[in-house]
C-alpha cells in the first residue's frame, strides 16, 4: 500500500496588494558638454498605502480524526480564508543618473541607473502566521500577521535608450 504524508494535499496562498498614493516633489540637475548631457534627478514622495492582504488554503486534506498511527489526533482537514485591509504611511525616494550622447542632430544614445527605496510595504511571505486553530474556532487555522506589514524595499535597474528627435 502507498502511504501518503500526514498533511497530504496541504497548501496555502498569501497575497499582498500595496496601493500607494500621495504627493511627490523632486529636483533635477543637468549639464551639457559638447555632444554629452549628464543629468541627475531625485524625488521624494509621501505615500498613503492601502494594503489588501488575502490568504486561503487547506491543511491535511486526507486527515480523518482520530487518524492512523503517526497522524495528529486532534486535527482534521481544514480550509481557511482570511482578508485584511491595513493603512500605512509609505514614504519613498527615487534617485536617477543619466548620460546621453548626441550621435547626430536627430539621434541620441543614453544609459542610466535608477534606484527606488520604499518603506511600509506589505510582503506576503513574512505575513503568514503558521498556527493551528482550536476545536471551537477552526477558522483560526493559519492567519495573517498584521504587525509584519512594514518592510523596506529597494529596487534598482540600468536603462539604455535610443531617442529619435524630429
Tab-separated table of N, CA and C in Angstrom:
chain	number	residue	atom	x	y	z
A	1	UNK	N	0.839	-1.187	0.000
A	1	UNK	CA	0.000	0.000	0.000
A	1	UNK	C	0.879	1.243	0.000
A	2	UNK	N	0.335	2.288	-0.563
A	2	UNK	CA	1.052	3.572	-0.618
A	2	UNK	C	0.660	4.415	0.581
A	3	UNK	N	1.653	4.906	1.312
A	3	UNK	CA	1.401	5.750	2.479
A	3	UNK	C	1.618	7.200	2.074
A	4	UNK	N	0.573	8.012	2.255
A	4	UNK	CA	0.686	9.432	1.937
A	4	UNK	C	1.197	10.174	3.155
A	5	UNK	N	1.717	11.391	2.909
A	5	UNK	CA	2.187	12.230	4.005
A	5	UNK	C	1.051	12.582	4.941
A	6	UNK	N	1.403	12.929	6.155
A	6	UNK	CA	0.408	13.225	7.178
A	6	UNK	C	-0.534	14.348	6.769
A	7	UNK	N	0.013	15.398	6.179
A	7	UNK	CA	-0.841	16.534	5.830
A	7	UNK	C	-1.345	16.467	4.398
A	8	UNK	N	-0.971	15.436	3.653
A	8	UNK	CA	-1.466	15.164	2.299
A	8	UNK	C	-1.432	16.406	1.415
A	9	UNK	N	-2.573	16.817	0.914
A	9	UNK	CA	-2.634	17.936	-0.032
A	9	UNK	C	-2.815	19.272	0.689
A	10	UNK	N	-1.836	19.667	1.465
A	10	UNK	CA	-1.899	20.946	2.175
A	10	UNK	C	-1.332	22.040	1.286
A	11	UNK	N	-1.975	23.182	1.307
A	11	UNK	CA	-1.486	24.322	0.548
A	11	UNK	C	-1.954	25.600	1.211
A	12	UNK	N	-1.202	26.675	0.994
A	12	UNK	CA	-1.649	27.989	1.424
A	12	UNK	C	-1.151	29.008	0.426
A	13	UNK	N	-1.979	30.009	0.228
A	13	UNK	CA	-1.704	31.066	-0.740
A	13	UNK	C	-1.871	32.391	-0.022
A	14	UNK	N	-0.881	33.245	-0.113
A	14	UNK	CA	-0.924	34.550	0.539
A	14	UNK	C	-0.606	35.620	-0.497
A	15	UNK	N	-1.363	36.694	-0.530
A	15	UNK	CA	-1.148	37.779	-1.490
A	15	UNK	C	-1.267	39.109	-0.762
A	16	UNK	N	-0.385	40.051	-1.113
A	16	UNK	CA	-0.440	41.389	-0.526
A	16	UNK	C	-0.440	42.413	-1.660
A	17	UNK	N	-1.450	43.263	-1.670
A	17	UNK	CA	-1.531	44.349	-2.647
A	17	UNK	C	-1.202	45.656	-1.939
A	18	UNK	N	-0.298	46.434	-2.515
A	18	UNK	CA	0.061	47.744	-1.975
A	18	UNK	C	-0.448	48.804	-2.946
A	19	UNK	N	-1.324	49.672	-2.481
A	19	UNK	CA	-1.868	50.755	-3.302
A	19	UNK	C	-1.390	52.073	-2.692
A	20	UNK	N	-0.359	52.678	-3.314
A	20	UNK	CA	0.279	53.868	-2.741
A	20	UNK	C	-0.104	55.104	-3.548
A	21	UNK	N	-0.592	56.125	-2.858
A	21	UNK	CA	-0.901	57.412	-3.481
A	21	UNK	C	-0.374	58.523	-2.579
A	22	UNK	N	0.005	59.645	-3.200
A	22	UNK	CA	0.471	60.768	-2.404
A	22	UNK	C	1.233	61.769	-3.231
A	23	UNK	N	1.540	62.919	-2.635
A	23	UNK	CA	2.257	63.973	-3.351
A	23	UNK	C	3.733	63.620	-3.538
A	24	UNK	N	4.326	64.245	-4.547
A	24	UNK	CA	5.734	63.993	-4.873
A	24	UNK	C	6.422	65.317	-5.162
A	25	UNK	N	7.680	65.428	-4.750
A	25	UNK	CA	8.480	66.612	-5.042
A	25	UNK	C	9.861	66.129	-5.483
A	26	UNK	N	10.464	66.865	-6.410
A	26	UNK	CA	11.754	66.416	-6.901
A	26	UNK	C	12.617	67.550	-7.414
A	27	UNK	N	13.894	67.240	-7.608
A	27	UNK	CA	14.874	68.165	-8.165
A	27	UNK	C	15.603	67.468	-9.308
A	28	UNK	N	15.953	68.267	-10.324
A	28	UNK	CA	16.708	67.727	-11.449
A	28	UNK	C	17.822	68.692	-11.796
A	29	UNK	N	18.996	68.137	-12.055
A	29	UNK	CA	20.131	68.936	-12.489
A	29	UNK	C	20.706	68.270	-13.729
A	30	UNK	N	21.041	69.089	-14.746
A	30	UNK	CA	21.704	68.529	-15.917
A	30	UNK	C	22.762	69.503	-16.410
A	31	UNK	N	23.762	68.945	-17.086
A	31	UNK	CA	24.874	69.723	-17.608
A	31	UNK	C	25.193	69.225	-19.016
A	32	UNK	N	25.296	70.174	-19.944
A	32	UNK	CA	25.651	69.819	-21.326
A	32	UNK	C	27.119	70.167	-21.569
A	33	UNK	N	27.805	69.218	-22.210
A	33	UNK	CA	29.190	69.426	-22.582
A	33	UNK	C	29.378	68.850	-23.978
A	34	UNK	N	29.479	69.730	-24.970
A	34	UNK	CA	29.598	69.354	-26.381
A	34	UNK	C	28.452	68.431	-26.769
A	35	UNK	N	28.758	67.161	-27.062
A	35	UNK	CA	27.722	66.213	-27.500
A	35	UNK	C	27.129	65.404	-26.356
A	36	UNK	N	27.525	65.705	-25.139
A	36	UNK	CA	27.101	64.932	-23.978
A	36	UNK	C	26.140	65.729	-23.095
A	37	UNK	N	25.208	65.036	-22.492
A	37	UNK	CA	24.324	65.611	-21.476
A	37	UNK	C	24.338	64.664	-20.278
A	38	UNK	N	24.704	65.192	-19.122
A	38	UNK	CA	24.717	64.426	-17.882
A	38	UNK	C	23.611	64.973	-16.985
A	39	UNK	N	22.828	64.089	-16.404
A	39	UNK	CA	21.745	64.564	-15.537
A	39	UNK	C	21.608	63.661	-14.316
A	40	UNK	N	21.117	64.265	-13.268
A	40	UNK	CA	20.787	63.542	-12.049
A	40	UNK	C	19.439	64.067	-11.559
A	41	UNK	N	18.679	63.191	-10.935
A	41	UNK	CA	17.324	63.535	-10.533
A	41	UNK	C	17.015	62.836	-9.216
A	42	UNK	N	16.394	63.551	-8.312
A	42	UNK	CA	15.975	62.978	-7.037
A	42	UNK	C	14.539	63.349	-6.745
A	43	UNK	N	13.763	62.399	-6.253
A	43	UNK	CA	12.351	62.639	-5.934
A	43	UNK	C	12.045	62.037	-4.565
A	44	UNK	N	11.154	62.698	-3.851
A	44	UNK	CA	10.635	62.186	-2.592
A	44	UNK	C	9.121	62.210	-2.675
A	45	UNK	N	8.482	61.154	-2.186
A	45	UNK	CA	7.028	61.197	-2.097
A	45	UNK	C	6.573	60.654	-0.754
A	46	UNK	N	5.523	61.283	-0.253
A	46	UNK	CA	4.905	60.854	1.000
A	46	UNK	C	3.652	60.087	0.645
A	47	UNK	N	3.723	58.777	0.695
A	47	UNK	CA	2.614	57.959	0.220
A	47	UNK	C	1.736	57.413	1.327
A	48	UNK	N	0.462	57.337	1.026
A	48	UNK	CA	-0.521	56.643	1.855
A	48	UNK	C	-0.728	55.278	1.207
A	49	UNK	N	-0.489	54.208	1.947
A	49	UNK	CA	-0.535	52.854	1.407
A	49	UNK	C	-1.743	52.110	1.964
A	50	UNK	N	-2.690	51.798	1.097
A	50	UNK	CA	-3.828	50.961	1.476
A	50	UNK	C	-3.481	49.535	1.057
A	51	UNK	N	-3.221	48.689	2.047
A	51	UNK	CA	-2.768	47.318	1.790
A	51	UNK	C	-3.945	46.352	1.897
A	52	UNK	N	-4.118	45.523	0.888
A	52	UNK	CA	-5.117	44.457	0.912
A	52	UNK	C	-4.379	43.130	1.002
A	53	UNK	N	-4.642	42.370	2.058
A	53	UNK	CA	-3.968	41.099	2.304
A	53	UNK	C	-4.998	39.985	2.174
A	54	UNK	N	-4.687	38.975	1.353
A	54	UNK	CA	-5.570	37.834	1.122
A	54	UNK	C	-4.817	36.548	1.454
A	55	UNK	N	-5.514	35.601	2.061
A	55	UNK	CA	-4.927	34.304	2.362
A	55	UNK	C	-6.006	33.232	2.273
A	56	UNK	N	-5.678	32.132	1.609
A	56	UNK	CA	-6.583	30.986	1.611
A	56	UNK	C	-5.761	29.721	1.449
A	57	UNK	N	-6.344	28.598	1.859
A	57	UNK	CA	-5.632	27.339	1.731
A	57	UNK	C	-6.350	26.206	2.412
A	58	UNK	N	-5.621	25.097	2.523
A	58	UNK	CA	-6.177	23.898	3.123
A	58	UNK	C	-5.051	23.147	3.827
A	59	UNK	N	-5.360	22.574	4.970
A	59	UNK	CA	-4.402	21.765	5.723
A	59	UNK	C	-4.960	20.365	5.918
A	60	UNK	N	-4.149	19.375	5.633
A	60	UNK	CA	-4.498	17.987	5.929
A	60	UNK	C	-5.729	17.492	5.230
A	61	UNK	N	-5.781	17.557	3.912
A	61	UNK	CA	-6.990	17.165	3.185
A	61	UNK	C	-7.349	15.692	3.375
A	62	UNK	N	-6.397	14.851	3.716
A	62	UNK	CA	-6.655	13.416	3.876
A	62	UNK	C	-6.814	12.994	5.336
A	63	UNK	N	-6.704	13.915	6.279
A	63	UNK	CA	-6.839	13.557	7.690
A	63	UNK	C	-8.294	13.287	8.035
A	64	UNK	N	-8.515	12.285	8.871
A	64	UNK	CA	-9.859	11.958	9.319
A	64	UNK	C	-9.742	11.495	10.768
A	65	UNK	N	-9.823	12.420	11.731
A	65	UNK	CA	-9.584	12.049	13.126
A	65	UNK	C	-10.474	10.890	13.544
A	66	UNK	N	-10.081	10.027	14.442
A	66	UNK	CA	-8.873	10.129	15.232
A	66	UNK	C	-7.606	9.799	14.466
A	67	UNK	N	-7.638	9.344	13.246
A	67	UNK	CA	-6.429	9.192	12.447
A	67	UNK	C	-5.719	7.882	12.665
A	68	UNK	N	-4.837	7.604	11.744
A	68	UNK	CA	-3.990	6.412	11.835
A	68	UNK	C	-2.799	6.725	12.720
A	69	UNK	N	-2.057	5.685	13.097
A	69	UNK	CA	-0.847	5.954	13.898
A	69	UNK	C	0.091	6.894	13.156
A	70	UNK	N	0.624	7.857	13.865
A	70	UNK	CA	1.531	8.831	13.258
A	70	UNK	C	0.836	10.082	12.775
A	71	UNK	N	-0.497	10.110	12.774
A	71	UNK	CA	-1.235	11.310	12.362
A	71	UNK	C	-1.707	12.049	13.613
A	72	UNK	N	-1.788	13.369	13.556
A	72	UNK	CA	-2.269	14.138	14.723
A	72	UNK	C	-3.707	13.765	15.065
A	73	UNK	N	-3.963	13.444	16.322
A	73	UNK	CA	-5.293	13.019	16.748
A	73	UNK	C	-6.262	14.190	16.780
A	74	UNK	N	-5.795	15.359	17.196
A	74	UNK	CA	-6.689	16.494	17.410
A	74	UNK	C	-6.925	17.317	16.156
A	75	UNK	N	-6.402	16.879	15.022
A	75	UNK	CA	-6.528	17.723	13.827
A	75	UNK	C	-7.253	16.982	12.720
A	76	UNK	N	-8.230	17.633	12.154
A	76	UNK	CA	-8.920	17.106	10.988
A	76	UNK	C	-8.653	18.002	9.802
A	77	UNK	N	-9.164	17.663	8.652
A	77	UNK	CA	-8.962	18.527	7.481
A	77	UNK	C	-9.593	19.896	7.714
A	78	UNK	N	-8.957	20.914	7.218
A	78	UNK	CA	-9.454	22.263	7.457
A	78	UNK	C	-9.133	23.165	6.271
A	79	UNK	N	-10.097	23.964	5.893
A	79	UNK	CA	-9.881	25.016	4.896
A	79	UNK	C	-9.938	26.349	5.618
A	80	UNK	N	-9.260	27.340	5.074
A	80	UNK	CA	-9.269	28.646	5.720
A	80	UNK	C	-9.205	29.738	4.658
A	81	UNK	N	-9.710	30.907	5.048
A	81	UNK	CA	-9.657	32.099	4.195
A	81	UNK	C	-9.671	33.315	5.103
A	82	UNK	N	-8.708	34.229	4.871
A	82	UNK	CA	-8.607	35.450	5.679
A	82	UNK	C	-8.386	36.636	4.750
A	83	UNK	N	-8.940	37.786	5.139
A	83	UNK	CA	-8.744	39.039	4.393
A	83	UNK	C	-8.547	40.164	5.392
A	84	UNK	N	-7.636	41.061	5.075
A	84	UNK	CA	-7.408	42.246	5.915
A	84	UNK	C	-7.132	43.440	5.015
A	85	UNK	N	-7.505	44.616	5.481
A	85	UNK	CA	-7.110	45.878	4.854
A	85	UNK	C	-6.406	46.693	5.925
A	86	UNK	N	-5.188	47.130	5.624
A	86	UNK	CA	-4.365	47.861	6.583
A	86	UNK	C	-3.913	49.155	5.910
A	87	UNK	N	-3.937	50.261	6.636
A	87	UNK	CA	-3.478	51.548	6.101
A	87	UNK	C	-2.152	51.921	6.769
A	88	UNK	N	-1.191	52.321	5.956
A	88	UNK	CA	0.152	52.654	6.438
A	88	UNK	C	0.680	53.912	5.759
A	89	UNK	N	1.618	54.571	6.408
A	89	UNK	CA	2.407	55.656	5.831
A	89	UNK	C	3.546	54.979	5.079
A	90	UNK	N	3.730	55.324	3.818
A	90	UNK	CA	4.724	54.641	2.989
A	90	UNK	C	5.543	55.654	2.190
A	91	UNK	N	6.559	56.283	2.809
A	91	UNK	CA	7.381	57.244	2.076
A	91	UNK	C	8.309	56.537	1.088
A	92	UNK	N	8.757	57.290	0.093
A	92	UNK	CA	9.662	56.710	-0.898
A	92	UNK	C	10.624	57.737	-1.465
A	93	UNK	N	11.757	57.246	-1.959
A	93	UNK	CA	12.779	58.086	-2.576
A	93	UNK	C	13.186	57.438	-3.890
A	94	UNK	N	13.310	58.257	-4.930
A	94	UNK	CA	13.814	57.783	-6.215
A	94	UNK	C	15.028	58.618	-6.594
A	95	UNK	N	16.084	57.954	-7.061
A	95	UNK	CA	17.299	58.642	-7.478
A	95	UNK	C	17.691	58.111	-8.848
A	96	UNK	N	18.042	59.028	-9.764
A	96	UNK	CA	18.361	58.634	-11.139
A	96	UNK	C	19.600	59.355	-11.631
A	97	UNK	N	20.492	58.625	-12.314
A	97	UNK	CA	21.656	59.171	-13.010
A	97	UNK	C	21.512	58.822	-14.486
A	98	UNK	N	21.822	59.768	-15.372
A	98	UNK	CA	21.639	59.549	-16.804
A	98	UNK	C	22.761	60.236	-17.572
A	99	UNK	N	23.252	59.582	-18.623
A	99	UNK	CA	24.223	60.173	-19.546
A	99	UNK	C	23.722	59.931	-20.969
A	100	UNK	N	23.686	61.012	-21.775
A	100	UNK	CA	23.228	60.923	-23.165
A	100	UNK	C	24.304	61.453	-24.095
A	101	UNK	N	24.445	60.802	-25.238
A	101	UNK	CA	25.388	61.216	-26.262
A	101	UNK	C	24.608	61.523	-27.531
A	102	UNK	N	24.734	62.753	-28.016
A	102	UNK	CA	24.040	63.186	-29.234
A	102	UNK	C	24.855	62.697	-30.433
A	103	UNK	N	24.427	61.583	-31.044
A	103	UNK	CA	25.146	60.962	-32.162
A	103	UNK	C	25.016	61.819	-33.412
A	104	UNK	N	23.812	62.196	-33.754
A	104	UNK	CA	23.529	63.105	-34.871
A	104	UNK	C	22.531	64.141	-34.371
A	105	UNK	N	22.131	65.003	-35.263
A	105	UNK	CA	21.151	66.030	-34.880
A	105	UNK	C	19.833	65.403	-34.428
A	106	UNK	N	19.507	64.234	-34.960
A	106	UNK	CA	18.208	63.610	-34.697
A	106	UNK	C	18.265	62.337	-33.836
A	107	UNK	N	19.441	61.853	-33.518
A	107	UNK	CA	19.567	60.587	-32.775
A	107	UNK	C	20.505	60.774	-31.579
A	108	UNK	N	20.064	60.279	-30.413
A	108	UNK	CA	20.935	60.268	-29.234
A	108	UNK	C	20.843	58.900	-28.559
A	109	UNK	N	21.935	58.513	-27.912
A	109	UNK	CA	22.008	57.267	-27.157
A	109	UNK	C	22.197	57.606	-25.682
A	110	UNK	N	21.611	56.811	-24.821
A	110	UNK	CA	21.732	57.100	-23.393
A	110	UNK	C	21.830	55.839	-22.553
A	111	UNK	N	22.415	56.005	-21.384
A	111	UNK	CA	22.475	54.950	-20.384
A	111	UNK	C	22.222	55.603	-19.022
A	112	UNK	N	21.541	54.882	-18.154
A	112	UNK	CA	21.220	55.451	-16.848
A	112	UNK	C	21.044	54.387	-15.789
A	113	UNK	N	20.946	54.834	-14.562
A	113	UNK	CA	20.694	53.971	-13.411
A	113	UNK	C	19.599	54.616	-12.571
A	114	UNK	N	18.679	53.798	-12.088
A	114	UNK	CA	17.601	54.277	-11.233
A	114	UNK	C	17.520	53.399	-9.992
A	115	UNK	N	17.383	54.029	-8.841
A	115	UNK	CA	17.169	53.317	-7.586
A	115	UNK	C	15.947	53.880	-6.878
A	116	UNK	N	15.096	53.006	-6.383
A	116	UNK	CA	13.873	53.416	-5.681
A	116	UNK	C	13.837	52.699	-4.334
A	117	UNK	N	13.650	53.462	-3.247
A	117	UNK	CA	13.506	52.900	-1.912
A	117	UNK	C	12.106	53.235	-1.404
A	118	UNK	N	11.408	52.235	-0.882
A	118	UNK	CA	10.064	52.406	-0.329
A	118	UNK	C	10.037	51.830	1.082
A	119	UNK	N	9.275	52.443	1.953
A	119	UNK	CA	9.087	51.946	3.311
A	119	UNK	C	7.611	51.621	3.505
A	120	UNK	N	7.305	50.767	4.447
A	120	UNK	CA	5.911	50.456	4.766
A	120	UNK	C	5.235	49.591	3.725
A	121	UNK	N	5.963	48.639	3.156
A	121	UNK	CA	5.420	47.772	2.119
A	121	UNK	C	5.060	46.417	2.731
A	122	UNK	N	3.887	45.903	2.372
A	122	UNK	CA	3.465	44.580	2.818
A	122	UNK	C	3.972	43.543	1.824
A	123	UNK	N	4.688	42.534	2.334
A	123	UNK	CA	5.147	41.417	1.502
A	123	UNK	C	4.532	40.138	2.067
A	124	UNK	N	3.855	39.364	1.245
A	124	UNK	CA	3.052	38.251	1.760
A	124	UNK	C	3.830	37.152	2.465
A	125	UNK	N	5.055	36.872	2.061
A	125	UNK	CA	5.780	35.738	2.646
A	125	UNK	C	6.080	35.938	4.131
A	126	UNK	N	6.212	37.161	4.590
A	126	UNK	CA	6.511	37.423	6.004
A	126	UNK	C	5.256	37.612	6.850
A	127	UNK	N	4.086	37.538	6.236
A	127	UNK	CA	2.859	37.819	6.972
A	127	UNK	C	2.037	36.568	7.293
A	128	UNK	N	2.592	35.382	7.070
A	128	UNK	CA	1.855	34.144	7.330
A	128	UNK	C	2.069	33.721	8.780
A	129	UNK	N	0.973	33.534	9.507
A	129	UNK	CA	1.033	33.013	10.877
A	129	UNK	C	0.831	31.505	10.786
A	130	UNK	N	1.910	30.756	10.944
A	130	UNK	CA	1.834	29.301	10.882
A	130	UNK	C	1.299	28.795	12.221
A	131	UNK	N	-0.018	28.573	12.285
A	131	UNK	CA	-0.644	28.159	13.538
A	131	UNK	C	-1.837	27.273	13.237
A	132	UNK	N	-2.179	26.464	14.210
A	132	UNK	CA	-3.364	25.615	14.100
A	132	UNK	C	-4.458	26.199	14.961
A	133	UNK	N	-5.692	25.996	14.549
A	133	UNK	CA	-6.837	26.506	15.302
A	133	UNK	C	-7.204	25.593	16.454
A	134	UNK	N	-8.287	25.935	17.104
A	134	UNK	CA	-8.813	25.118	18.202
A	134	UNK	C	-10.104	24.474	17.731
A	135	UNK	N	-10.628	23.543	18.511
A	135	UNK	CA	-11.881	22.895	18.130
A	135	UNK	C	-13.012	23.908	18.039
A	136	UNK	N	-13.000	24.911	18.914
A	136	UNK	CA	-14.063	25.907	18.920
A	136	UNK	C	-13.965	26.828	17.702
A	137	UNK	N	-12.765	27.044	17.203
A	137	UNK	CA	-12.576	28.027	16.133
A	137	UNK	C	-11.638	27.474	15.060
A	138	UNK	N	-12.186	26.637	14.180
A	138	UNK	CA	-11.359	26.068	13.120
A	138	UNK	C	-10.948	27.119	12.095
A	139	UNK	N	-11.616	28.267	12.070
A	139	UNK	CA	-11.258	29.304	11.105
A	139	UNK	C	-9.950	29.997	11.475
A	140	UNK	N	-9.400	29.696	12.674
A	140	UNK	CA	-8.135	30.297	13.078
A	140	UNK	C	-6.926	29.575	12.505
A	141	UNK	N	-7.140	28.566	11.653
A	141	UNK	CA	-6.006	27.894	11.031
A	141	UNK	C	-5.250	28.907	10.193
A	142	UNK	N	-3.932	28.839	10.302
A	142	UNK	CA	-3.046	29.791	9.650
A	142	UNK	C	-3.408	31.187	10.139
A	143	UNK	N	-3.259	32.207	9.319
A	143	UNK	CA	-3.598	33.559	9.736
A	143	UNK	C	-2.646	34.573	9.154
A	144	UNK	N	-2.955	35.836	9.378
A	144	UNK	CA	-2.182	36.959	8.849
A	144	UNK	C	-1.543	37.697	10.015
A	145	UNK	N	-0.231	37.873	9.955
A	145	UNK	CA	0.489	38.645	10.964
A	145	UNK	C	0.479	40.118	10.547
A	146	UNK	N	-0.459	40.871	11.069
A	146	UNK	CA	-0.611	42.270	10.662
A	146	UNK	C	0.585	43.125	11.041
A	147	UNK	N	1.291	42.770	12.098
A	147	UNK	CA	2.420	43.591	12.546
A	147	UNK	C	3.651	43.430	11.648
A	148	UNK	N	3.624	42.520	10.683
A	148	UNK	CA	4.760	42.322	9.773
A	148	UNK	C	4.522	42.970	8.407
A	149	UNK	N	3.742	44.021	8.363
A	149	UNK	CA	3.377	44.638	7.086
A	149	UNK	C	4.214	45.871	6.740
A	150	UNK	N	5.310	46.131	7.425
A	150	UNK	CA	6.123	47.327	7.174
A	150	UNK	C	7.553	46.943	6.821
A	151	UNK	N	7.771	46.582	5.575
A	151	UNK	CA	9.117	46.234	5.139
A	151	UNK	C	9.669	47.313	4.223
A	152	UNK	N	10.991	47.446	4.238
A	152	UNK	CA	11.678	48.311	3.282
A	152	UNK	C	11.901	47.521	1.998
A	153	UNK	N	11.805	48.218	0.876
A	153	UNK	CA	12.047	47.602	-0.423
A	153	UNK	C	12.983	48.518	-1.205
A	154	UNK	N	14.004	47.942	-1.828
A	154	UNK	CA	14.909	48.703	-2.691
A	154	UNK	C	14.895	48.058	-4.078
A	155	UNK	N	14.578	48.859	-5.078
A	155	UNK	CA	14.513	48.396	-6.463
A	155	UNK	C	15.523	49.206	-7.252
A	156	UNK	N	16.309	48.550	-8.087
A	156	UNK	CA	17.263	49.284	-8.901
A	156	UNK	C	17.340	48.663	-10.290
A	157	UNK	N	17.798	49.462	-11.241
A	157	UNK	CA	17.928	48.958	-12.596
A	157	UNK	C	18.737	49.894	-13.470
A	158	UNK	N	19.305	49.324	-14.517
A	158	UNK	CA	20.052	50.071	-15.518
A	158	UNK	C	19.163	50.210	-16.744
A	159	UNK	N	19.166	51.393	-17.346
A	159	UNK	CA	18.356	51.630	-18.535
A	159	UNK	C	19.242	52.044	-19.701
A	160	UNK	N	18.859	51.612	-20.881
A	160	UNK	CA	19.507	52.006	-22.123
A	160	UNK	C	18.435	52.616	-23.008
A	161	UNK	N	18.794	53.672	-23.761
A	161	UNK	CA	17.772	54.286	-24.593
A	161	UNK	C	18.359	54.796	-25.907
A	162	UNK	N	17.509	54.818	-26.878
A	162	UNK	CA	17.782	55.443	-28.175
A	162	UNK	C	16.648	56.436	-28.388
A	163	UNK	N	16.994	57.689	-28.598
A	163	UNK	CA	15.981	58.731	-28.791
A	163	UNK	C	16.083	59.284	-30.194
A	164	UNK	N	14.950	59.358	-30.867
A	164	UNK	CA	14.851	59.936	-32.208
A	164	UNK	C	14.098	61.256	-32.091
A	165	UNK	N	14.731	62.352	-32.438
A	165	UNK	CA	14.107	63.676	-32.379
A	165	UNK	C	13.831	64.164	-33.799
A	166	UNK	N	12.692	64.792	-34.016
A	166	UNK	CA	12.395	65.342	-35.339
A	166	UNK	C	12.654	66.823	-35.346
